[in-house]
Coordinates of C-alpha atoms in Angstrom, one line a residue:
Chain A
X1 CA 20.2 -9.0 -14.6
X2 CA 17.6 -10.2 -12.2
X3 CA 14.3 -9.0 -12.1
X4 CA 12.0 -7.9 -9.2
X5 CA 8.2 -8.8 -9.0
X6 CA 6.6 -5.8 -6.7
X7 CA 6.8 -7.6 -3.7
X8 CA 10.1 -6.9 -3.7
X9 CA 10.3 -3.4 -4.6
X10 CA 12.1 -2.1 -1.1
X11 CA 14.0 1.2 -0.5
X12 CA 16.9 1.4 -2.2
X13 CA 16.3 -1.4 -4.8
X14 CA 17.7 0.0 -8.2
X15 CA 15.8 -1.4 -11.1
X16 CA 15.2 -0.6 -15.0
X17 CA 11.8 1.7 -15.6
X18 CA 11.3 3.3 -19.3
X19 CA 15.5 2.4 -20.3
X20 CA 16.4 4.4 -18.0
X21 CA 17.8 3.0 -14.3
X22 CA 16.2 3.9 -11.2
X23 CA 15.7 3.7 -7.3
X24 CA 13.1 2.6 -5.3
X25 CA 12.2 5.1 -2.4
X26 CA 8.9 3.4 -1.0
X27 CA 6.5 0.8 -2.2
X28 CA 3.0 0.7 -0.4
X29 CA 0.6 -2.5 -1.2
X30 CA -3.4 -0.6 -2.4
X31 CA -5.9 -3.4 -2.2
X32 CA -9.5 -2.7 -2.5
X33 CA -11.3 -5.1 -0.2
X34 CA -12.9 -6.8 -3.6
X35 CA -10.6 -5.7 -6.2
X36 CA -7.5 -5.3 -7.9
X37 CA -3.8 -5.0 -6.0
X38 CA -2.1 -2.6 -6.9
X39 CA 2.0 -1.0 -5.7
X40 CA 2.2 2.5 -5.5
X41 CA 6.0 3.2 -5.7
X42 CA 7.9 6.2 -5.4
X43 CA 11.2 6.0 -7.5
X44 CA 14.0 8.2 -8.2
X45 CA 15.7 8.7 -11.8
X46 CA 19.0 8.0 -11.3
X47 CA 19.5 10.2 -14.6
X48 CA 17.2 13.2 -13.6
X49 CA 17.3 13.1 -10.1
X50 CA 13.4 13.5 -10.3
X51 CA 11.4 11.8 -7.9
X52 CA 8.0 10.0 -9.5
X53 CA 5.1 8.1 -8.4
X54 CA 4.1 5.4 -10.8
X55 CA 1.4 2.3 -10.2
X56 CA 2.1 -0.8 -11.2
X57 CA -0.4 -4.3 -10.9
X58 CA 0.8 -6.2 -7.8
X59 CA 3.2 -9.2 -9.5
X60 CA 4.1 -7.1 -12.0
X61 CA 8.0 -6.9 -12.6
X62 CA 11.3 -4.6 -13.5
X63 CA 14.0 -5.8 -14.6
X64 CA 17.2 -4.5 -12.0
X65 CA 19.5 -2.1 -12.7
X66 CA 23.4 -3.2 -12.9
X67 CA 24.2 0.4 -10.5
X68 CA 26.7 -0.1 -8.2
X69 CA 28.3 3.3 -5.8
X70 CA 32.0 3.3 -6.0
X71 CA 34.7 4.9 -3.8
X72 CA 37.0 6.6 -6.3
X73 CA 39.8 9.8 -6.0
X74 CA 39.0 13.1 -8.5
X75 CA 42.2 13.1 -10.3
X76 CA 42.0 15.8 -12.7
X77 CA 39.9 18.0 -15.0
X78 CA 40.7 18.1 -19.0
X79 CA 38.6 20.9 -19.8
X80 CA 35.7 18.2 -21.2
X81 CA 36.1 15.3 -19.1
X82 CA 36.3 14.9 -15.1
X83 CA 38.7 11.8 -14.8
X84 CA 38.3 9.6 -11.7
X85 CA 40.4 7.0 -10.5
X86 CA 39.4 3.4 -8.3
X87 CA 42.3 3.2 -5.4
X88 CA 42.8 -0.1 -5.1
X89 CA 42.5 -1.2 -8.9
X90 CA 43.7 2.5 -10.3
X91 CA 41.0 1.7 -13.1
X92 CA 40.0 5.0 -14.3
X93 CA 36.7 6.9 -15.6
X94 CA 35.9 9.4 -17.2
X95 CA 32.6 11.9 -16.5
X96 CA 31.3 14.9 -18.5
X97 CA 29.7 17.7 -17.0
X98 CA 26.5 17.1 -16.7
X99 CA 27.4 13.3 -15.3
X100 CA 29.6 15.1 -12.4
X101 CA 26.8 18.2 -12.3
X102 CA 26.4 20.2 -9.0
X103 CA 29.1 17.9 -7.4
X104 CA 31.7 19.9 -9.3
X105 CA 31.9 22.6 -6.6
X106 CA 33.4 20.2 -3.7
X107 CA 35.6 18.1 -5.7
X108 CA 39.3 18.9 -5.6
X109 CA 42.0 17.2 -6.9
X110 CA 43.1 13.9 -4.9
X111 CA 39.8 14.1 -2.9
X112 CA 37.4 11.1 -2.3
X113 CA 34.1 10.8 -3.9
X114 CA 31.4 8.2 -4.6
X115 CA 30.9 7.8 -8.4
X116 CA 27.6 5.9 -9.1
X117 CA 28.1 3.4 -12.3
X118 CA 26.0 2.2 -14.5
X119 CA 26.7 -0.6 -16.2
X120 CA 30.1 0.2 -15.7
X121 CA 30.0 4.2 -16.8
X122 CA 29.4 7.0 -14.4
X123 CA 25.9 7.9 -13.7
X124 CA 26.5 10.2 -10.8
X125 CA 29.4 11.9 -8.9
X126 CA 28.4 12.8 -4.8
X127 CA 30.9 14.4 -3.1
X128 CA 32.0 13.8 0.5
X129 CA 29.5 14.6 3.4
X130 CA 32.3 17.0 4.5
X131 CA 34.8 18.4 2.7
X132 CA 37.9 20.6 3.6
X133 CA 38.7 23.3 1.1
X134 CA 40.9 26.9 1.1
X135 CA 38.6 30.1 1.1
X136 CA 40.5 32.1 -1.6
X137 CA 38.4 35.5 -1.8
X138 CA 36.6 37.2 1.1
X139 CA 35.9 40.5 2.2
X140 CA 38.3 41.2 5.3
X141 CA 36.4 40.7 8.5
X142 CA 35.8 42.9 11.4
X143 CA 39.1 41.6 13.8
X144 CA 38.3 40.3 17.2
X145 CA 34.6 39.9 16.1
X146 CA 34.0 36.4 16.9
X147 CA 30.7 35.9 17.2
X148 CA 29.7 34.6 13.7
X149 CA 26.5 36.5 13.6
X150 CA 25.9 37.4 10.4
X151 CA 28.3 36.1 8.2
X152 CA 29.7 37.2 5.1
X153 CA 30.1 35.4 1.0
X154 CA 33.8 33.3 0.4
X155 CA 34.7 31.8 -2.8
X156 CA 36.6 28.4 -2.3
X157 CA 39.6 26.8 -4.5
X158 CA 36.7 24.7 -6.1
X159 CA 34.6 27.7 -7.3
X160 CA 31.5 27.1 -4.7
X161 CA 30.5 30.2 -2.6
X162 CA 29.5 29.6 1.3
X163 CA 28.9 31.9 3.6
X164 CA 31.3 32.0 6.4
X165 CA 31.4 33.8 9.9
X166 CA 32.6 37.7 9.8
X167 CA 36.1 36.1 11.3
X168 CA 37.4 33.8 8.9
X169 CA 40.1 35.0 6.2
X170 CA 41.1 34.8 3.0
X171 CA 43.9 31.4 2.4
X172 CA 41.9 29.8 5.9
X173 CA 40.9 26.1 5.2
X174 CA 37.3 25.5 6.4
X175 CA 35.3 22.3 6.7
X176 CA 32.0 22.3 4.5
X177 CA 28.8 19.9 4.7
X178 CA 28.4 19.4 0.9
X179 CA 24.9 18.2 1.1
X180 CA 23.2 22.0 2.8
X181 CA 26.6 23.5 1.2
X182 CA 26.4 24.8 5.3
X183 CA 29.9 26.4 6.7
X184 CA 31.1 23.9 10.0
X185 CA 34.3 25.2 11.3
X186 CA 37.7 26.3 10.8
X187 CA 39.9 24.2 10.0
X188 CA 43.2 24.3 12.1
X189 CA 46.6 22.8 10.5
Chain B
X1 CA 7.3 -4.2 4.0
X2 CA 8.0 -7.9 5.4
X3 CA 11.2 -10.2 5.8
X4 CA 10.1 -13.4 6.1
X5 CA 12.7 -15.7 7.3
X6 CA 14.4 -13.6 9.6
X7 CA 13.8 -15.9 12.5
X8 CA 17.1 -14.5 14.6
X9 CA 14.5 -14.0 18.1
X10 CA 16.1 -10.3 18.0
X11 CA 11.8 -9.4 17.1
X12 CA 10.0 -11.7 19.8
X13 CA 8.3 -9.0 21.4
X14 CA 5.2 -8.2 20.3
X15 CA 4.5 -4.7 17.5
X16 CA 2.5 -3.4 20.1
X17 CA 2.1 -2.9 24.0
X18 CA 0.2 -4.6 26.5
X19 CA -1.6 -1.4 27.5
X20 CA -2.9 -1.6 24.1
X21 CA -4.0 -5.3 23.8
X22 CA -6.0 -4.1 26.7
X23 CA -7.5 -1.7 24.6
X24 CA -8.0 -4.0 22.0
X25 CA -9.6 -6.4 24.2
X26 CA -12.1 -3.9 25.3
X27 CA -13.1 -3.1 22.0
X28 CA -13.7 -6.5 21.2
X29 CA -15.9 -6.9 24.4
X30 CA -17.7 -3.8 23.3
X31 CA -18.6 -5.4 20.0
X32 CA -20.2 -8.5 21.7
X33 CA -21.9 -6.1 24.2
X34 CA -23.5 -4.1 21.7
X35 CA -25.0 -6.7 19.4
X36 CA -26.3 -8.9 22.9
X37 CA -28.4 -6.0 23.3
X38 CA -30.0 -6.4 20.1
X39 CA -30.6 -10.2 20.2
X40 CA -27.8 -11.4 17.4
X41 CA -26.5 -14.3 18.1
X42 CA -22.6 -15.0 18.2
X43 CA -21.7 -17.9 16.2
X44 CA -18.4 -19.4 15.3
X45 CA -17.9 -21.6 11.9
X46 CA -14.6 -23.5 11.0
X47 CA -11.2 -21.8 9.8
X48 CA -10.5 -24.7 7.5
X49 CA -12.9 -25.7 5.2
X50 CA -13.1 -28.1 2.2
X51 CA -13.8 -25.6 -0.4
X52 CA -13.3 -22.2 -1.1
X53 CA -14.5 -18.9 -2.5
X54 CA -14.1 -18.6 -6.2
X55 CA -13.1 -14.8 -6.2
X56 CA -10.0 -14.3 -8.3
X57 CA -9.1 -11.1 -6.6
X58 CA -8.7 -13.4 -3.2
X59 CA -5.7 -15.4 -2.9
X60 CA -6.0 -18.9 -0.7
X61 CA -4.3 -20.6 1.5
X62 CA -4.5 -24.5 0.5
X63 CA -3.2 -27.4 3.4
X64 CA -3.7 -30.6 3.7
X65 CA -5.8 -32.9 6.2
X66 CA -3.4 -36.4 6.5
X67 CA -5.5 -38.8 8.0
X68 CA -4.4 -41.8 6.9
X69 CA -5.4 -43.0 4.3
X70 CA -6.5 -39.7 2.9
X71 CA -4.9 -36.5 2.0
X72 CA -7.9 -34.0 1.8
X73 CA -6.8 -30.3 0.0
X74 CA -8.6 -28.2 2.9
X75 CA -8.3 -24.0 2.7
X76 CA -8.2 -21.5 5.2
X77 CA -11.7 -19.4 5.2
X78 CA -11.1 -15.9 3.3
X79 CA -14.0 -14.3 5.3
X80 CA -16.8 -16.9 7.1
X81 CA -19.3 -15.3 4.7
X82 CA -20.6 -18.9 2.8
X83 CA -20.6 -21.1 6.7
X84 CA -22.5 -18.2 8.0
X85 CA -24.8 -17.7 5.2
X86 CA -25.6 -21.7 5.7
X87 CA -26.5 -21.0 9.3
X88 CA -29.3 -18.4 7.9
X89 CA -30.7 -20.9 5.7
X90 CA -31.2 -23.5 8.2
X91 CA -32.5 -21.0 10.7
X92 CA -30.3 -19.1 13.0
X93 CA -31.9 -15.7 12.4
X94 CA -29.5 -12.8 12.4
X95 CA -25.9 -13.9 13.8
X96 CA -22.6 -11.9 14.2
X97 CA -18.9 -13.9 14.3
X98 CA -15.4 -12.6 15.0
X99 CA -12.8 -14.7 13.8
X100 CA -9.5 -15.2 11.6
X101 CA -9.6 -14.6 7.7
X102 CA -6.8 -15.2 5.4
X103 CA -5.7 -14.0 2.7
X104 CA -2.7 -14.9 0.6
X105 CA -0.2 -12.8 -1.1
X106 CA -1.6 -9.8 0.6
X107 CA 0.9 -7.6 3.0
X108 CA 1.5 -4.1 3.7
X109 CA 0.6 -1.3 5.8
X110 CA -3.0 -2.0 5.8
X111 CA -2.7 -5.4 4.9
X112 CA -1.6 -8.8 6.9
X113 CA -2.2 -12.3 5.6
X114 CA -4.2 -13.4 8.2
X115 CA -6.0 -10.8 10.1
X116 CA -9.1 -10.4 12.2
X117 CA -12.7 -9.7 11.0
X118 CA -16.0 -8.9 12.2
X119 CA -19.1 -10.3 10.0
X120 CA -22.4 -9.9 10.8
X121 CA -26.1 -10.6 8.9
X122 CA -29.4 -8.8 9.7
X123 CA -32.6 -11.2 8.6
X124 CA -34.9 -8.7 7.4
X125 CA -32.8 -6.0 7.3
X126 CA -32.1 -4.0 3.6
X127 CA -29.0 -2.2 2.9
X128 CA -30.2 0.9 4.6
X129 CA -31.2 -0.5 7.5
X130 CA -27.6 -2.2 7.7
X131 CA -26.2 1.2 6.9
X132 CA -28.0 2.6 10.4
X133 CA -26.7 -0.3 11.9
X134 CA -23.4 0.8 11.0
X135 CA -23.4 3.8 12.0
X136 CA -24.9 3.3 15.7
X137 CA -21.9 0.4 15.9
X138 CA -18.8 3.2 14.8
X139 CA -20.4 5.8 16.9
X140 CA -20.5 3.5 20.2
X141 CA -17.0 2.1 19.6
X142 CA -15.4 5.6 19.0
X143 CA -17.3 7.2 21.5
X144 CA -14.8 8.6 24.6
X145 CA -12.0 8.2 22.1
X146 CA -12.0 10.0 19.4
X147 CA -14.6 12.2 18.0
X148 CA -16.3 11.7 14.8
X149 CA -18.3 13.9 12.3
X150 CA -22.1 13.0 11.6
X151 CA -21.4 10.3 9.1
X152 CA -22.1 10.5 5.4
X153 CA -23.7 8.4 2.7
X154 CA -22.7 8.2 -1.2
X155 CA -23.8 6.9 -4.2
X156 CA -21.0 5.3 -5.9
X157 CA -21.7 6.7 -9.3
X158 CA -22.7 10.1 -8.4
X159 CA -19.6 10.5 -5.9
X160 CA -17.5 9.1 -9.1
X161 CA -18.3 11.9 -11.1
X162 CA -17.9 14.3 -8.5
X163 CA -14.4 13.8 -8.6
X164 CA -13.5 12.4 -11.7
X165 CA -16.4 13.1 -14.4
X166 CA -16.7 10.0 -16.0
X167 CA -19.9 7.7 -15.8
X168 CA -18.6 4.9 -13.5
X169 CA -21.7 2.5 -14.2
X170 CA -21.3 2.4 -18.6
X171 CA -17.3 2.3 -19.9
X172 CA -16.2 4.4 -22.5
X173 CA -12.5 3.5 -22.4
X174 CA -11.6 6.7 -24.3
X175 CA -13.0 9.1 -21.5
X176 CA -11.3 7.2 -18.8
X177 CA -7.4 6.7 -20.5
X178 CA -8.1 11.0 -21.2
X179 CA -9.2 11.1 -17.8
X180 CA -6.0 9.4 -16.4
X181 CA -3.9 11.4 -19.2
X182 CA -4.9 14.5 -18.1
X183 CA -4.8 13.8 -14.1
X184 CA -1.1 12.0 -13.7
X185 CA -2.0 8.9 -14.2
X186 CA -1.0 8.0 -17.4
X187 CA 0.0 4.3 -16.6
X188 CA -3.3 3.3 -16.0
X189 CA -4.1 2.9 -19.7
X190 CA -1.7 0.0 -19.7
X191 CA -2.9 -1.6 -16.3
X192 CA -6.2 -1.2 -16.8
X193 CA -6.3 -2.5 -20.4
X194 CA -10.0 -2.4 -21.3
X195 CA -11.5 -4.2 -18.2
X196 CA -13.8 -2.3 -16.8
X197 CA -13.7 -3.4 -13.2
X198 CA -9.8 -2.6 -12.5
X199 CA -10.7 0.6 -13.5
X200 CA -12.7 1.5 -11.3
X201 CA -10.6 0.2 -8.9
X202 CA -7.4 2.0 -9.8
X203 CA -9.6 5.5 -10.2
X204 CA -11.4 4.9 -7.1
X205 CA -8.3 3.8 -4.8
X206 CA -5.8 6.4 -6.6
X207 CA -8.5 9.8 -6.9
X208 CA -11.6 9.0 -4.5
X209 CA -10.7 6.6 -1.7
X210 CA -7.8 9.1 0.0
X211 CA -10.4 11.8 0.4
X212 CA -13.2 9.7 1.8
X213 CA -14.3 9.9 5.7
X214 CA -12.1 12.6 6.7
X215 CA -12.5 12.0 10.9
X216 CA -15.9 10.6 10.0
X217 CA -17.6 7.5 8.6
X218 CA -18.5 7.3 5.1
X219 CA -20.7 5.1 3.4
X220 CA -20.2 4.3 0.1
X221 CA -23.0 2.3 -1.8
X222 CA -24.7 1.3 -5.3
X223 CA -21.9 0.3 -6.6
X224 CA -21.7 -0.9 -10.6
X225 CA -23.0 -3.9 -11.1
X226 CA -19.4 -5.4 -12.8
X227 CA -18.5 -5.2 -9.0
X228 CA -21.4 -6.8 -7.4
X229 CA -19.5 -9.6 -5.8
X230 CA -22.4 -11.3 -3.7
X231 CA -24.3 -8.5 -3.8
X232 CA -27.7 -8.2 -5.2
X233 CA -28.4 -5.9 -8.5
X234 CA -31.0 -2.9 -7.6
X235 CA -34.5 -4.0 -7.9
X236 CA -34.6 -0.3 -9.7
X237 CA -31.7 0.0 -11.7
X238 CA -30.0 -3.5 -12.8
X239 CA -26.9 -1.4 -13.7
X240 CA -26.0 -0.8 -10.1
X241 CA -25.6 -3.7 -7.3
X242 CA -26.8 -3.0 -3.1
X243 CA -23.3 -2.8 -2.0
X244 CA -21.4 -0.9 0.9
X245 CA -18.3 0.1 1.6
X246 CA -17.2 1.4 4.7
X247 CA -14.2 4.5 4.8
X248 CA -13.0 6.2 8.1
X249 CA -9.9 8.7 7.6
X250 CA -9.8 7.5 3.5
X251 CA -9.1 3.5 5.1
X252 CA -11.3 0.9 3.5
X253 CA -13.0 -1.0 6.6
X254 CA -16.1 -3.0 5.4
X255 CA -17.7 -4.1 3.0
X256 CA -21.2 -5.6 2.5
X257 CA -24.5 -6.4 0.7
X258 CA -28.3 -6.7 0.3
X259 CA -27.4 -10.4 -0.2
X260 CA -27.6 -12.5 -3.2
X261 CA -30.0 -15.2 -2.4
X262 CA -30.9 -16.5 -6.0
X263 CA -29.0 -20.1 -6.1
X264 CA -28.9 -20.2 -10.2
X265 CA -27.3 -16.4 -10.1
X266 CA -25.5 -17.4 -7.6
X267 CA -24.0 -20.5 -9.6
X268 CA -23.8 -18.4 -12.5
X269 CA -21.7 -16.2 -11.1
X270 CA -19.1 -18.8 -9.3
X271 CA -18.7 -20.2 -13.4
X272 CA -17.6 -16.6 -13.8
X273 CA -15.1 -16.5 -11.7
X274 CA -13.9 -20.2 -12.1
X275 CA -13.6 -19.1 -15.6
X276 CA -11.8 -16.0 -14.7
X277 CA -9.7 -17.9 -12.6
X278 CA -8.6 -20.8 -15.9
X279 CA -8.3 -17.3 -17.9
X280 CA -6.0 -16.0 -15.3
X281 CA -3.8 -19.3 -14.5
X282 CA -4.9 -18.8 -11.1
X283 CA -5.1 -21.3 -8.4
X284 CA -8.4 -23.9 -9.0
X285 CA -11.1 -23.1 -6.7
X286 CA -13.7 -25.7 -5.6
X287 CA -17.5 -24.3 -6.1
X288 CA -19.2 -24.2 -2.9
X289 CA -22.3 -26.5 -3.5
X290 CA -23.5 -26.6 0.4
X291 CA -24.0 -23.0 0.2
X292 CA -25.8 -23.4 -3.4
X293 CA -27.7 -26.4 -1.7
X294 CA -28.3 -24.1 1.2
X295 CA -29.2 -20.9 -1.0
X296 CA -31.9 -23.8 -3.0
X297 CA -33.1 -24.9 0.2
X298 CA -33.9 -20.7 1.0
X299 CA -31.9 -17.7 2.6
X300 CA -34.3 -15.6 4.3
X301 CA -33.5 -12.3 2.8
X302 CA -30.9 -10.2 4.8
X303 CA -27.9 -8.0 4.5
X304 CA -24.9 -8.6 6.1
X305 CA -21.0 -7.1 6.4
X306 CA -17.6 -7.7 7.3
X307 CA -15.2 -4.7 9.3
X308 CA -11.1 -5.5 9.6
X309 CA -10.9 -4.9 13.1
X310 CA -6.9 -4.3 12.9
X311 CA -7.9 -1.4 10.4
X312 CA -10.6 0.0 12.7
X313 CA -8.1 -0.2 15.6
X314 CA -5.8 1.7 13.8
X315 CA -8.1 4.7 12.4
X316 CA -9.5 4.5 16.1
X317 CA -5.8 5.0 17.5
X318 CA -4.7 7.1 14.8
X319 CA -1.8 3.7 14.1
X320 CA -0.2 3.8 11.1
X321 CA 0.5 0.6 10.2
X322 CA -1.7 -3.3 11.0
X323 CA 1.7 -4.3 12.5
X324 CA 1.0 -1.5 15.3
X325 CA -2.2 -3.0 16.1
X326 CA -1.5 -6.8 16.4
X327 CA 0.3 -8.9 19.2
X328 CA 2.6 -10.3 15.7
X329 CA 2.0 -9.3 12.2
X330 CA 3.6 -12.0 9.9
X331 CA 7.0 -10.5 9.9
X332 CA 6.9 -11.2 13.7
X333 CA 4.6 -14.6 13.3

């Protein structure tokens, strides 16, 4: 793998820092008129998720990060193991819980995702911006109230809970923003 | 962040408007306005110059002169500080200049290879004095456009141990890796190593600088004598040096000196750094020996300092970034 000197540290950059593979969110040059340079870089975990700030000396360099996003389809759940599949190759993966983690709630069987590898093992699983999924418990609405003010709990195939406008039913299919887990619209067949 | 070698002419505008290279322009003419009224004379000394300062913490630019049959290595100033400083000794009396320095390797928000600078020395004048000067010049140039706060003054040390408790003039390299343990900076203990001077650097630009000048100027000075520069050590205290620094809205803006006039500490000093420089693999750098000659032949004693203009236009404008403030930063050059 390549590595990076600081200078070329830019968002989105995924390198290696303390074994454990990374992203670079922003990279600002600190030079004292008469002193050392320094980068002050904010980079995310790719493990964690957690966002930290670390210094490093200006030249200083990180080794990249083989990470590459991948469109796959969620093909099916084995009770341990999340199983994923690459359409055009049909080369499949394999992702425990905590590897798939709160994207678990959108995925349903057949749906695109992007699985995030890591040297060729899932790191990450995102699911869709928007997803389209069947409400299967909700408390009956007020008929003919159309307003959505308000709003009530459903529970979806997948197991997530979003709140939904007083008219929507039970067996409805509804379009979901996975990433504020926000209610969009009905879904019309 | 720049992309050099994007030339596809979709960026040949310039980063900033017209309107505001007319406010730039003005500023500039304010400058020259207010140091005619107190008698300094504005000089100008060459860009290119046949040697180069020895400070291994400034990057060069090296060309080449062909003129047939010589190839002469010639470098592109870093600040006009040594040219200027020969004009004193041969008799020019106090002088201000506002030119081009370069600096290679360096570019960021606050930071353009080649950018524009304001230097000016005061015969006579001690660092107080210089410090006064300052303050009348920020206060006339701000004046109408943004407010400012009276200004402040701090001693380096003291204002170091306000906010981080260690003794910034003697090391002790256990208090400062606790110090950067215990306050989220853990990875300074590798940076740093046990050199004094990037330690202060890295404490002062990471803890300190941020909180400095807050809609007013602060003056920072005395500062420890393994950061002197070309400064002169405190007749009363050899451990600290008569330095400045200038913050407005926790941006570094100037820097300057009670200045080293002594031509064998002087010389001393440029071994250092050539030495530092071998130790480093850096670049070679020539030693100046007109400005030794012309330190031998007797600099009157002064003080002088350098502002970034860019940066002062863009803590004047509230801009945040040098690329807001020039016609075209170098990702535009």
């Amino acid at each position: 793998m390549a590595t990076y000197s600081t200078n070329e540290f830019r968002g989105g950059l995924k390198v290696m820092l303390d074994n454990d593979p990374c992203a670079i969110i922003e990279n600002e040059f600190v030079k004292p008129g008469k002193g050392q340079a320094f980068n002050r870089v904010k980079i995310r975990n790719l493990k964690t998720g957690r966002v930290i700030e670390r210094t490093f000396k200006s030249g200083e360099t990180l080794e990249g990060a083989d990470v590459v996003d991948v469109e796959m389809q969620y093909l099916y759940n084995d009770g341990s193991f999340r199983h994923f599949m690459k359409p055009d190759t049909f080369e499949q993966y394999q992702a425990d819980e905590k590897t798939v983690g709160d994207a678990v709630q959108w995925l349903k069987d057949q749906d695109n995702c992007t699985v995030t590898l890591w040297n060729d093992a899932p790191l990450a699983v995102t699911p869709a911006n928007f997803v389209e999924l069947a409400i299967v418990e909700t408390d009956p609405g007020v008929r003919g109230d159309t307003s959505g003010g308000g709003g009530k709990p459903a529970k979806l195939e997948t197991g997530a809970v979003v709140r939904v406008p007083l008219f929507v039913q039970t067996g409805e299919v509804i379009k979901v923003d996975t990433r504020t887990g926000e209610y969009i619209s009905r879904v019309k067949d | 962040m720049i992309h050099p070698g994007n030339l596809s002419g979709a960026d040949w505008r310039p980063g900033c408007s017209i309107e505001f290279l007319r406010q730039r322009a003005e500023l500039l003419r304010q400058i020259r306005e207010f140091f005619r009224a107190r008698d300094v004379l504005e000089v100008e000394t060459p860009l290119l110059s046949q040697a180069i300062g020895t400070d291994p913490q400034l990057a060069f630019f090296r060309t080449e002169f062909d003129f047939p049959p010589l190839r002469q290595a010639m470098y592109l100033q870093t600040s006009p500080e040594f040219a200027m400083k020969r004009l004193l000794a041969a008799g020019s009396g106090s002088i201000y200049q506002i030119c081009k320095a370069f600096r290679n390797g360096e570019a960021g928000r606050f930071h353009n290879p080649e950018f524009t600078m304001l230097e000016w020395y005061r015969v006579g004048f001690c660092l107080a004095d210089l410090m006064d000067e300052c303050e009348a010049l920020i206060g006339s140039l701000f004046a109408g456009i943004k407010a400012l706060e009276p200004a402040q003054r701090f001693g380096y040390c003291s204002l170091f141990a306000d906010y981080t408790r260690l003794n910034a003039a003697e090391f002790s390299p256990a208090d400062y890796r606790a110090y950067a343990e215990a306050s989220g900076l853990p990875e300074a203990v590798t940076v740093c190593g046990d050199d004094h001077a990037t330690w202060l650097d890295f404490l002062f630009s990471h803890r300190i600088q941020p909180h400095l000048g807050i809609g007013r100027l602060c003056m920072v000075y005395g500062y420890p004598a393994c950061q002197s520069s070309l400064a002169r050590l405190n007749e009363h205290d050899p451990l600290i040096t008569d330095r400045v620094e200038l913050f407005i809205d926790g941006v570094e803006l100037g820097n300057g000196f009670f200045e080293l006039a002594d031509p064998e500490e002087q010389n001393r000093r440029f071994d250092q750094e050539l030495a530092a420089r071998r130790q480093q693999k850096l670049p070679v750098a020539l030693k100046d020996e007109r400005l030794l000659a012309a330190l031998r032949a007797g600099l009157p004693d002064c003080s002088g300092i350098a502002i970034g203009i860019d940066r002062l236009l863009m803590v004047l404008f509230g801009k945040p970034s040098i690329g807001d403030v020039v016609s075209f930063s170098i990702n535009r050059a």
